[in-house]
Short mmCIF file of C-alpha atoms and ligand atoms in Angstrom, two decimals:
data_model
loop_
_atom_site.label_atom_id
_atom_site.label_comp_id
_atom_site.label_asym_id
_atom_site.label_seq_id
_atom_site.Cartn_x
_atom_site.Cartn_y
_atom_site.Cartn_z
CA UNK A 1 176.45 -22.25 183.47
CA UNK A 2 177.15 -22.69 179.58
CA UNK A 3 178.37 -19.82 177.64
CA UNK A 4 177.13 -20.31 174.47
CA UNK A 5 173.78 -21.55 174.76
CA UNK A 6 172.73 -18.10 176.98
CA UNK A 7 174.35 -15.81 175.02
CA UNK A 8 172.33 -16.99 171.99
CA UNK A 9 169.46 -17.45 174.61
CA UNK A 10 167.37 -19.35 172.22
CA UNK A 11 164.20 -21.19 173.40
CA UNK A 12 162.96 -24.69 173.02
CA UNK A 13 159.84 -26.10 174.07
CA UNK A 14 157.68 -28.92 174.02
CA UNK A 15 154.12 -30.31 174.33
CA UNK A 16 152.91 -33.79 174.19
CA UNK A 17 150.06 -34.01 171.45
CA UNK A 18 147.47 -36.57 173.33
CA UNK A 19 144.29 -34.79 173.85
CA UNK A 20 142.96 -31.45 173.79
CA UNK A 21 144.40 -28.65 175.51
CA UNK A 22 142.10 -26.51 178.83
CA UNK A 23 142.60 -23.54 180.83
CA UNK A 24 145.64 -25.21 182.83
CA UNK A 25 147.71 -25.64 179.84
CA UNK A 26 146.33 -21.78 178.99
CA UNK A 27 147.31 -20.02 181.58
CA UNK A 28 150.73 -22.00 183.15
CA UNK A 29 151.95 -22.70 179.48
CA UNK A 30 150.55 -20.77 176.45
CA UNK A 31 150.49 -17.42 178.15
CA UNK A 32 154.32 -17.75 178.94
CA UNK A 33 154.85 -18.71 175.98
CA UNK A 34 153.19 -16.06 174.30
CA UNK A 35 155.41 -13.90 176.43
CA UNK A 36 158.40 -15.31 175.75
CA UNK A 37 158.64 -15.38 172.03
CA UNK A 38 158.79 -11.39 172.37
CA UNK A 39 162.07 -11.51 174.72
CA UNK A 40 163.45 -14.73 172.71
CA UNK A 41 164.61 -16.68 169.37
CA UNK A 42 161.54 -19.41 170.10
CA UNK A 43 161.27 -22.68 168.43
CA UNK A 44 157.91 -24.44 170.05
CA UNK A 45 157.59 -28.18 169.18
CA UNK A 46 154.49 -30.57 168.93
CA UNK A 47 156.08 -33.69 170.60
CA UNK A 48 154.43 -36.65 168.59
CA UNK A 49 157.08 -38.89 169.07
CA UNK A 50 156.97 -38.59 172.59
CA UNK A 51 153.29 -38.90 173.16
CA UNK A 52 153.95 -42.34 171.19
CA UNK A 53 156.23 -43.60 173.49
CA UNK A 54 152.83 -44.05 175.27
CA UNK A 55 149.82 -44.16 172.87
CA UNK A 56 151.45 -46.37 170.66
CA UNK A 57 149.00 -48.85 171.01
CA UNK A 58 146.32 -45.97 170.15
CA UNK A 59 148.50 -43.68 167.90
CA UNK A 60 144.99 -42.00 166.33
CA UNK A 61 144.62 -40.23 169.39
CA UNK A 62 148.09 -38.53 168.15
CA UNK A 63 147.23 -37.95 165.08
CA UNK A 64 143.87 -36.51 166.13
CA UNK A 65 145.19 -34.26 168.20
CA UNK A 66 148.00 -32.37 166.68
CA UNK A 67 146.35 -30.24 164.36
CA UNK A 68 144.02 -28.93 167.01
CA UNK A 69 146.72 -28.72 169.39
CA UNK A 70 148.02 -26.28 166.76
CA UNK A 71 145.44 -24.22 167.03
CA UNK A 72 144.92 -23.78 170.63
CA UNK A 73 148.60 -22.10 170.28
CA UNK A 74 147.59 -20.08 167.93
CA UNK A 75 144.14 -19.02 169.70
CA UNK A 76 145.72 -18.47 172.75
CA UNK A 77 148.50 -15.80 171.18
CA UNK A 78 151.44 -17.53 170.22
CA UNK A 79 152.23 -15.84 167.53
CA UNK A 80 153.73 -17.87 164.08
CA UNK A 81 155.26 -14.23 163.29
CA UNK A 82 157.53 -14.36 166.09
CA UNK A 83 157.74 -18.23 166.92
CA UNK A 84 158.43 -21.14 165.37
CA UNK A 85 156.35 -23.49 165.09
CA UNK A 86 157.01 -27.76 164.53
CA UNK A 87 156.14 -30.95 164.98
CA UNK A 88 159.05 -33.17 165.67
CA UNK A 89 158.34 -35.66 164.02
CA UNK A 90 159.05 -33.61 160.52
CA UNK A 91 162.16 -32.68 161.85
CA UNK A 92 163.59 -36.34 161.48
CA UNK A 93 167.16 -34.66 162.54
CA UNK A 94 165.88 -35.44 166.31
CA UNK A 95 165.93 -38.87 165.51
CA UNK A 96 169.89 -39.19 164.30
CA UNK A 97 170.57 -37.08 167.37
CA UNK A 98 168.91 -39.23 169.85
CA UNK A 99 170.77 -41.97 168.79
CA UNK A 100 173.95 -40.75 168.22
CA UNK A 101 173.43 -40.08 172.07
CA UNK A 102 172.23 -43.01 173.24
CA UNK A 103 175.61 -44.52 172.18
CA UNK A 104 177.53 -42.70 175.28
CA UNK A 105 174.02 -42.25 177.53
CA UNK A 106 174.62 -45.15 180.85
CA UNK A 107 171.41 -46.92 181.40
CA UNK A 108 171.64 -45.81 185.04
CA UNK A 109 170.99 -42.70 183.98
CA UNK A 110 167.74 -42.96 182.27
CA UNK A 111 166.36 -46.12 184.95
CA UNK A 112 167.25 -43.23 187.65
CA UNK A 113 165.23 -40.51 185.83
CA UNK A 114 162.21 -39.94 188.21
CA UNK A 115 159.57 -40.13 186.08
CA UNK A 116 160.41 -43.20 184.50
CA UNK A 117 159.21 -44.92 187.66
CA UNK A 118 156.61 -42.81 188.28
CA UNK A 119 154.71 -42.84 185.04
CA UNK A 120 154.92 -46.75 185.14
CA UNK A 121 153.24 -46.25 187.97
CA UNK A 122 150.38 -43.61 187.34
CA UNK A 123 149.94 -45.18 183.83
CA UNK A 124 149.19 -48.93 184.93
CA UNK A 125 147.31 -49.90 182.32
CA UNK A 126 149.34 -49.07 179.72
CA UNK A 127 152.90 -51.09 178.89
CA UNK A 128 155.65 -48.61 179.78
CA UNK A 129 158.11 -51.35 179.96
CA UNK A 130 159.40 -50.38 176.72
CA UNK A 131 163.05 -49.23 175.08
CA UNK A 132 161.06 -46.09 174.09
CA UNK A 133 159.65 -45.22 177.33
CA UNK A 134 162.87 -45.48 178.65
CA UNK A 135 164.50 -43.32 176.05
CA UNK A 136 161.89 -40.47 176.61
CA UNK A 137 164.09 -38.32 178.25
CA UNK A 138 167.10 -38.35 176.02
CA UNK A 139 164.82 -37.83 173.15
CA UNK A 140 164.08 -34.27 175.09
CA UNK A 141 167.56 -34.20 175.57
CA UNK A 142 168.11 -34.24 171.83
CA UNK A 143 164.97 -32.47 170.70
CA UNK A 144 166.62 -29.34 173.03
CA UNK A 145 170.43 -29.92 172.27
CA UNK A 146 169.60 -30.05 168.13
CA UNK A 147 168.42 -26.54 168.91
CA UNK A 148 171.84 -25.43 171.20
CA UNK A 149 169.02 -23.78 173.11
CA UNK A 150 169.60 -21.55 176.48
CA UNK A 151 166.33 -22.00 178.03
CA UNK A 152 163.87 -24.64 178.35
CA UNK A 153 160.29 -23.66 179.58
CA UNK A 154 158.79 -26.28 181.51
CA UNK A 155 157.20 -27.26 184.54
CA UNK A 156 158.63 -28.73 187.76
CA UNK A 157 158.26 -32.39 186.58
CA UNK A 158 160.28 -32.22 184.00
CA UNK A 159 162.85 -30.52 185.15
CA UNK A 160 165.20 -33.76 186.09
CA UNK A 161 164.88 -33.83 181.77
CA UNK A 162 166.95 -31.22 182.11
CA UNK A 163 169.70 -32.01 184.07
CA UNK A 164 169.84 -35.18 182.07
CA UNK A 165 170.13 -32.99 178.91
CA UNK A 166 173.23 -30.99 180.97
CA UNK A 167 174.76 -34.24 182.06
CA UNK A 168 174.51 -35.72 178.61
CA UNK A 169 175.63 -32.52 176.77
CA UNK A 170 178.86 -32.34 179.78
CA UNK A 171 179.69 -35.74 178.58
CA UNK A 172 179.54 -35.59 174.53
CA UNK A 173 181.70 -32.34 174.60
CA UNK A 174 184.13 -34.21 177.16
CA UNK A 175 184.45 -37.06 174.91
CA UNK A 176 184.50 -35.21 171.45
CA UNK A 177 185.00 -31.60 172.12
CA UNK A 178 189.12 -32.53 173.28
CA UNK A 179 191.12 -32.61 170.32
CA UNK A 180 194.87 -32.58 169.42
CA UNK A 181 196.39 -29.61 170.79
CA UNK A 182 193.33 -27.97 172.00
CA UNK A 183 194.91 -25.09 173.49
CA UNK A 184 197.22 -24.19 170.45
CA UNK A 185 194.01 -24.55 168.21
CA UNK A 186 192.23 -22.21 170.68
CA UNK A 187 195.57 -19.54 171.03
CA UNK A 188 194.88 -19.65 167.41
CA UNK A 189 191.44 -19.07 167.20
CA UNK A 190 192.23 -15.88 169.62
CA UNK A 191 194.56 -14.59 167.02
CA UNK A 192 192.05 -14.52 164.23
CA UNK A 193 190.15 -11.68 166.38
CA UNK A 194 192.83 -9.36 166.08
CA UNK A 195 195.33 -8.25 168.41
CA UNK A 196 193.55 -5.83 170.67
CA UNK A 197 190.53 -8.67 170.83
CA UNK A 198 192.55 -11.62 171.58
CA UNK A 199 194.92 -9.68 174.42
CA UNK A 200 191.39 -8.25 176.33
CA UNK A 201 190.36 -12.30 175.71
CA UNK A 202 193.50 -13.59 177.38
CA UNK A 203 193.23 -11.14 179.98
CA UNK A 204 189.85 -12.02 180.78
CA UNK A 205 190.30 -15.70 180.88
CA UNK A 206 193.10 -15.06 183.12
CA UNK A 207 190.81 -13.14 185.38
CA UNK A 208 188.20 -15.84 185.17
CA UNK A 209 190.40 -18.71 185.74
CA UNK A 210 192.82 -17.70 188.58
CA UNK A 211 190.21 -15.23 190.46
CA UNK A 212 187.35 -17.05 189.19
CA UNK A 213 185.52 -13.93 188.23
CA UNK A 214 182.71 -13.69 186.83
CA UNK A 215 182.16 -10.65 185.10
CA UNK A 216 185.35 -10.99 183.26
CA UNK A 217 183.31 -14.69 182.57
CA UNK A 218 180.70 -12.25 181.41
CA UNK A 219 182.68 -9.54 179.21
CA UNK A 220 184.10 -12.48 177.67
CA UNK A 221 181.15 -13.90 176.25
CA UNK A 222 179.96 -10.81 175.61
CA UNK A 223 183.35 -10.32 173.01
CA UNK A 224 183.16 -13.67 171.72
CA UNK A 225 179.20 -13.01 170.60
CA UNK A 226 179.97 -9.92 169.22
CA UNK A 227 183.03 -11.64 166.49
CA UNK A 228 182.00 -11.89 163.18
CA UNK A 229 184.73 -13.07 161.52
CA UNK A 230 185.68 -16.24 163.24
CA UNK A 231 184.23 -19.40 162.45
CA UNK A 232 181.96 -21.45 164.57
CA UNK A 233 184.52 -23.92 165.52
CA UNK A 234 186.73 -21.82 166.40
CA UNK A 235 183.82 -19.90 168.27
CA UNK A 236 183.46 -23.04 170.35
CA UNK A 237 187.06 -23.20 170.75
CA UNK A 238 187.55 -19.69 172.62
CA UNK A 239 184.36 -20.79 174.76
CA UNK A 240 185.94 -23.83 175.93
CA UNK A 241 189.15 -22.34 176.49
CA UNK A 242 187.78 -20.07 178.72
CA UNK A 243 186.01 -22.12 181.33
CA UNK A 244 188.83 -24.72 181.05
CA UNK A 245 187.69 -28.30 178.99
CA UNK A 246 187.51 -28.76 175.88
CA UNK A 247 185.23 -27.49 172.71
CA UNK A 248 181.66 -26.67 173.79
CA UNK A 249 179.77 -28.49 170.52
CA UNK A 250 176.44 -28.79 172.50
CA UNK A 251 175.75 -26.21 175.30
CA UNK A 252 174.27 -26.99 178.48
CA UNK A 253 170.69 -25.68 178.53
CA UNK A 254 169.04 -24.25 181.34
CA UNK A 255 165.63 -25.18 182.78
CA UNK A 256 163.27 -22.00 182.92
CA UNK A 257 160.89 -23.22 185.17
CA UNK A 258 157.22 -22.27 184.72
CA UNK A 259 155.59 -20.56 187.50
CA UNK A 260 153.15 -22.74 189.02
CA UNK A 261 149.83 -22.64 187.47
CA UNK A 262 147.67 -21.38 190.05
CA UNK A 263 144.71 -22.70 187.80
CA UNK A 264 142.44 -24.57 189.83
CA UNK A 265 139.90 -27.31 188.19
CA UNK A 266 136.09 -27.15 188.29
CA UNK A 267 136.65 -29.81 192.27
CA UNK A 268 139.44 -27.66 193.71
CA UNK A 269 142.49 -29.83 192.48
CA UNK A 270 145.28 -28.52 189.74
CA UNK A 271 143.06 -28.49 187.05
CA UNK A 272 143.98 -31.77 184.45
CA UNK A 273 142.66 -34.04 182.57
CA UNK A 274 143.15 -37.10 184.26
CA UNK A 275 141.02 -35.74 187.06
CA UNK A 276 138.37 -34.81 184.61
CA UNK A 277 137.92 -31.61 186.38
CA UNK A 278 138.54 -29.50 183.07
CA UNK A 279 137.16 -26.63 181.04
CA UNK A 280 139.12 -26.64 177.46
CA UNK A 281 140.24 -24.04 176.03
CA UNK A 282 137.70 -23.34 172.89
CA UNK A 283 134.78 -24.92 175.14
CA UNK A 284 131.61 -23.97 174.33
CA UNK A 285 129.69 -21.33 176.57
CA UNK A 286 126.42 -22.96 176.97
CA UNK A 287 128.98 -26.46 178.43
CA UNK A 288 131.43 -23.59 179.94
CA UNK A 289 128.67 -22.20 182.07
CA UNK A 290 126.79 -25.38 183.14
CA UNK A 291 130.35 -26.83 184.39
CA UNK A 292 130.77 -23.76 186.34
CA UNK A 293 126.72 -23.95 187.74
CA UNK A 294 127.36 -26.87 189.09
CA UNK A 295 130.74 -27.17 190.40
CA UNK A 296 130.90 -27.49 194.13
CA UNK A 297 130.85 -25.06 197.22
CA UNK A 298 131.86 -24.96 200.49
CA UNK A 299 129.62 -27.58 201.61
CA UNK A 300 128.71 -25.69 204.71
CA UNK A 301 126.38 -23.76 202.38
CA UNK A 302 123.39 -26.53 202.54
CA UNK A 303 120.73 -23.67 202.86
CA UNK A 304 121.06 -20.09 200.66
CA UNK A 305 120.96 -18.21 204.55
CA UNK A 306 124.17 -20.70 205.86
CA UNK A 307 127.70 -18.70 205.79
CA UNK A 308 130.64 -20.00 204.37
CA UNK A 309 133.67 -19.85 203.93
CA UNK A 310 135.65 -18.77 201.06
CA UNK A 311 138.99 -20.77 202.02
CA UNK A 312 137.02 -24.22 201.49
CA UNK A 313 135.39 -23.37 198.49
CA UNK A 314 137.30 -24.25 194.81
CA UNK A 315 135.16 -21.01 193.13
CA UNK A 316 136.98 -19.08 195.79
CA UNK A 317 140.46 -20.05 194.02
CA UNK A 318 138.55 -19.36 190.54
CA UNK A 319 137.92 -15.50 191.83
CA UNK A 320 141.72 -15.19 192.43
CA UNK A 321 142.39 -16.57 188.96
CA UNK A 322 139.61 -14.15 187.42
CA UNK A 323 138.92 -11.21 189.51
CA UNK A 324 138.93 -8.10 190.86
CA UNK A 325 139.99 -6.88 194.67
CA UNK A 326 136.44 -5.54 194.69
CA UNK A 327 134.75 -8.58 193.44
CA UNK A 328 136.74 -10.67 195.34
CA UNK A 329 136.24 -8.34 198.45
CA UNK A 330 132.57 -8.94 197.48
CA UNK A 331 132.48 -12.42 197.27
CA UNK A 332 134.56 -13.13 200.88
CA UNK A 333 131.92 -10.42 202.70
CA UNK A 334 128.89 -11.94 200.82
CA UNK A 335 129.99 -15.59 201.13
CA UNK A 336 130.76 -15.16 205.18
CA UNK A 337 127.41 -13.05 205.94
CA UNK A 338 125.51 -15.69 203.77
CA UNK A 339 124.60 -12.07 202.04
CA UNK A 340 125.13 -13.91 198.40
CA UNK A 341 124.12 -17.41 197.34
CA UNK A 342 126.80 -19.22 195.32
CA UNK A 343 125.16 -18.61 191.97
CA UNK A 344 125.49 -14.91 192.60
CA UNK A 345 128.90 -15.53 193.64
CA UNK A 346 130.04 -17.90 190.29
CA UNK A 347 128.30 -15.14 188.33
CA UNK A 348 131.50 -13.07 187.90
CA UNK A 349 133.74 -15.83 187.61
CA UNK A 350 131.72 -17.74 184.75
CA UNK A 351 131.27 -14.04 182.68
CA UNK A 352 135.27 -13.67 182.95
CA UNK A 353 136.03 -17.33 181.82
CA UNK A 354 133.61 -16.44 179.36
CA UNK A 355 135.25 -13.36 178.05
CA UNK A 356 138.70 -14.49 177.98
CA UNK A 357 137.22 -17.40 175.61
CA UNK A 358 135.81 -15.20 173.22
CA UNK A 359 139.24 -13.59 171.81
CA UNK A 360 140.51 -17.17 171.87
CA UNK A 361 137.85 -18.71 169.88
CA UNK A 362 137.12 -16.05 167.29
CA UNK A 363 141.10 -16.25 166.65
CA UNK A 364 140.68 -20.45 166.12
CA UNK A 365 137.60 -19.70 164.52
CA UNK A 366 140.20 -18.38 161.34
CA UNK A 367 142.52 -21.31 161.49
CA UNK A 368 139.63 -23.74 161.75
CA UNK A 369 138.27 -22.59 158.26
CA UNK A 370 141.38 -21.94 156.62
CA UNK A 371 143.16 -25.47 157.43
CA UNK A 372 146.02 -24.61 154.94
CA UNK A 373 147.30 -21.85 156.94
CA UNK A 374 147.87 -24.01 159.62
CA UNK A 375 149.80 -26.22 157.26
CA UNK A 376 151.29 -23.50 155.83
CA UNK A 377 152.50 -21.89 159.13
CA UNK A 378 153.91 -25.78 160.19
CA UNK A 379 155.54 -26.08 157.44
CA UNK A 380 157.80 -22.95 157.61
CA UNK A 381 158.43 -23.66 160.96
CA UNK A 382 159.85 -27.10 160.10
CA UNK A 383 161.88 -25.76 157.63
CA UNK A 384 163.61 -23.27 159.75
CA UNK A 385 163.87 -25.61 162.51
CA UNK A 386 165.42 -28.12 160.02
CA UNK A 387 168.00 -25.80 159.37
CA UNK A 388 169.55 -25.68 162.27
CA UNK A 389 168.75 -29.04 163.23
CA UNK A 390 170.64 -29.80 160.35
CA UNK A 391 173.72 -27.43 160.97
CA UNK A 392 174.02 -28.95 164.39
CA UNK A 393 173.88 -32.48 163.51
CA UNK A 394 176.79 -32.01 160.96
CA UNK A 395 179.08 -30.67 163.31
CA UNK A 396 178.14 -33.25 165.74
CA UNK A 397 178.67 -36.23 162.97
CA UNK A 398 182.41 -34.56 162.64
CA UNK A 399 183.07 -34.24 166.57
CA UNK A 400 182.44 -37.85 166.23
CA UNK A 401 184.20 -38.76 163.74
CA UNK A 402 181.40 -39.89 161.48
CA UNK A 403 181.97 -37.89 158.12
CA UNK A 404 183.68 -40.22 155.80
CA UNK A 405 184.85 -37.78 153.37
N1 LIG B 1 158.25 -34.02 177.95
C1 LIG B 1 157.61 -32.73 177.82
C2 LIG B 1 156.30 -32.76 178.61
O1 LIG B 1 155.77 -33.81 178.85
C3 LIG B 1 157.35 -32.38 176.38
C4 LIG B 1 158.62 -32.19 175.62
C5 LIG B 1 159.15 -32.99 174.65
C6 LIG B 1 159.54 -31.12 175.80
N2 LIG B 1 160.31 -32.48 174.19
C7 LIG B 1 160.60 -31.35 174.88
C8 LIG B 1 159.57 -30.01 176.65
C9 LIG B 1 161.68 -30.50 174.83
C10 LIG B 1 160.68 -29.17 176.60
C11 LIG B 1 161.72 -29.42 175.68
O2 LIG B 1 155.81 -31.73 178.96
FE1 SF4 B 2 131.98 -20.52 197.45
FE2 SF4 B 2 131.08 -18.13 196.78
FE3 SF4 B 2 129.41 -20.03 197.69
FE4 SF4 B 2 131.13 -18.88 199.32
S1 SF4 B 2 129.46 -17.87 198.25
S2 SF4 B 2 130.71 -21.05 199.18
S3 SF4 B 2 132.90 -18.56 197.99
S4 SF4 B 2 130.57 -20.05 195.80
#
């Protein structure tokens, strides 16, 4: 585990701008998020550039999108006040990074990257045989290491990203982070703390090191966060020092893994929008209410006096989403004595979906008529992102060597 990037425990995420958002994406992604940039430092990204690596033949559908995306973050609570909000592709920083990577990234390690395969696969129709596709997942990796963020949210499938991003970061500090006389640079880095700082830092490297414990790991961090006076070289230094290697210039992130969206679609599946079993998230209610009508049942139910049962019924998994122990205890005792017919039984779920829409459209309804607020709230997000995309990229241009001066 990396040192510096959970100490600052600052958060980068991602979406892919190529269509428009539903419940699924509501309430596995937006509500953590929402959540999240309360506990953290939270930079959240529209991914343009990676929704061209496969609309590029259709790149409207991009462009079309990203504004509105926008907004469905901002309907559904994220809040510009406390995140900060991008799109990548105005943070061209991403771009040098990625390829300053892809100088030491193997092949193998990209063609071995599961969902290279599998979106080939899925995504038959389109081209995916491309030096873009391939590069998807080091562009994450540099979209998340530009940041030196801790934790990535995201959902099982893209968690192999991740470990690429850790095996890529474990390799550019191996090759750049070693310098001439590391350790002297780093005894001297200790001294600048003082003398009662850098004796409690040798003593707890020691610890570390020869009984590999990890609260003195811990404490350690813990003293090297709270320096002010010591530059951030020299920062990375004493963080490298202690776990062994060399300089830590990009930090290993960690993978915060979304918990599973139990969001079911209108047939029963994960709700998405390949299986075109969605509700979106600013639907309107008259559409919202008709999907919900006529979604299917247990198909036992033929006649309004068969039973059912709940377990074989896709509004079932909607009333755990939506409701109430009572209601729910009302819908399994109703649906089993055929004592409710399934439009009494949807009638709870489709006022709750209704409900939670209302908040969530009245707050789009602002950013809808007010486009430049939207703009404006992008636009300070770039620039702060672009500040320490910028910061990061200059320390990794000297690491390698790159600043002619
Ligand atoms: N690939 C991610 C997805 O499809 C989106 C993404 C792009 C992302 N860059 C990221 C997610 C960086 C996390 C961090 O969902
Ligand atoms: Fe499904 Fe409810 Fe009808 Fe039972 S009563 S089949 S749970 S909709």
């Amino acid at each position: 585990m990396n040192s510096l990037a959970t100490q600052h425990q600052r958060v980068l995420s991602g979406m892919r701008s190529s269509g428009q958002l539903h419940l699924g994406h509501y309430h596995g992604v937006l509500k953590n998020w929402a959540r999240l940039q309360h506990e953290y430092e939270c930079f959240f990204m529209v991914a343009d550039w990676h929704a061209l690596t496969t609309e590029y033949e259709n790149p409207a559908i991009i462009a079309n999108s990203v504004w509105d995306m926008v907004i469905d973050w901002l309907a559904a609570g994220v809040d510009p006040g406390a995140a900060k909000l991008f799109i990548q592709s105005h943070v061209p920083e991403h771009a040098e990074l990625h390829l300053l990577l892809s100088m030491i990234t193997p092949l193998g390690w990209l063609e071995r990257v599961p969902t290279y395969k599998d979106q080939q696969e899925k995504l038959k129709e389109k081209d995916l045989a491309t030096y873009g596709f391939l590069g998807y997942p080091l562009l994450q990796s540099a979209d998340v290491l530009i940041y030196k963020a801790g934790l990535v949210p995201v959902g099982e499938d893209q968690v192999p990203h991740i470990e690429l991003t850790r095996e890529i970061a474990r390799r550019f500090n191996h090759f750049y982070g070693r310098e001439a006389d590391f350790a002297g640079k780093a005894e001297a880095a200790a001294k600048k703390m003082g003398k009662k700082n850098a004796k409690l830092y040798q003593d707890l490297r020691k610890r570390y090191q020869e009984q590999g414990d990890h609260e003195a790991l811990e404490t350690a961090h813990a003293l090297l966060e709270a320096q002010q006076n010591i530059t951030l070289g020299d920062r990375e230094r004493l963080f490298g020092y202690l776990e062994g290697g060399g300089r830590i210039i990009l930090p290993e992130p960690q993978a915060l893994l979304t918990p599973m969206s139990k969001m079911p679609g209108l047939d029963g599946q994960k709700m998405s929008k390949s299986y075109g079993n969605t509700i979106t998230l600013r639907e309107a209610p008259e559409s919202v209410q008709h999907k919900l009508r006529t979604m299917p049942t247990d198909p036992a139910r033929v006649r309004r006096n068969d039973p059912g049962d709940p377990e074989k019924c896709p509004v079932w998994q909607l009333h755990q989403v939506y409701s109430t122990d009572e209601v729910k205890g009302w819908a399994q005792q109703g649906c089993r004595s055929a004592g409710i017919g399934c439009l009494e039984c949807k009638q709870p779920v489709i006022d709750a979906v209704l409900a939670e829409q209302v908040p969530i459209r009245e707050r789009a309804q602002e950013f809808i008529t007010n486009p430049n607020l939207v703009r404006n709230i992008i636009a300070d997000g770039c620039e702060a992102a672009r500040d320490v995309a910028r910061e990061t990229l200059t320390e990794v241009r000297q690491a390698m060597g790159l600043q002619y001066l």
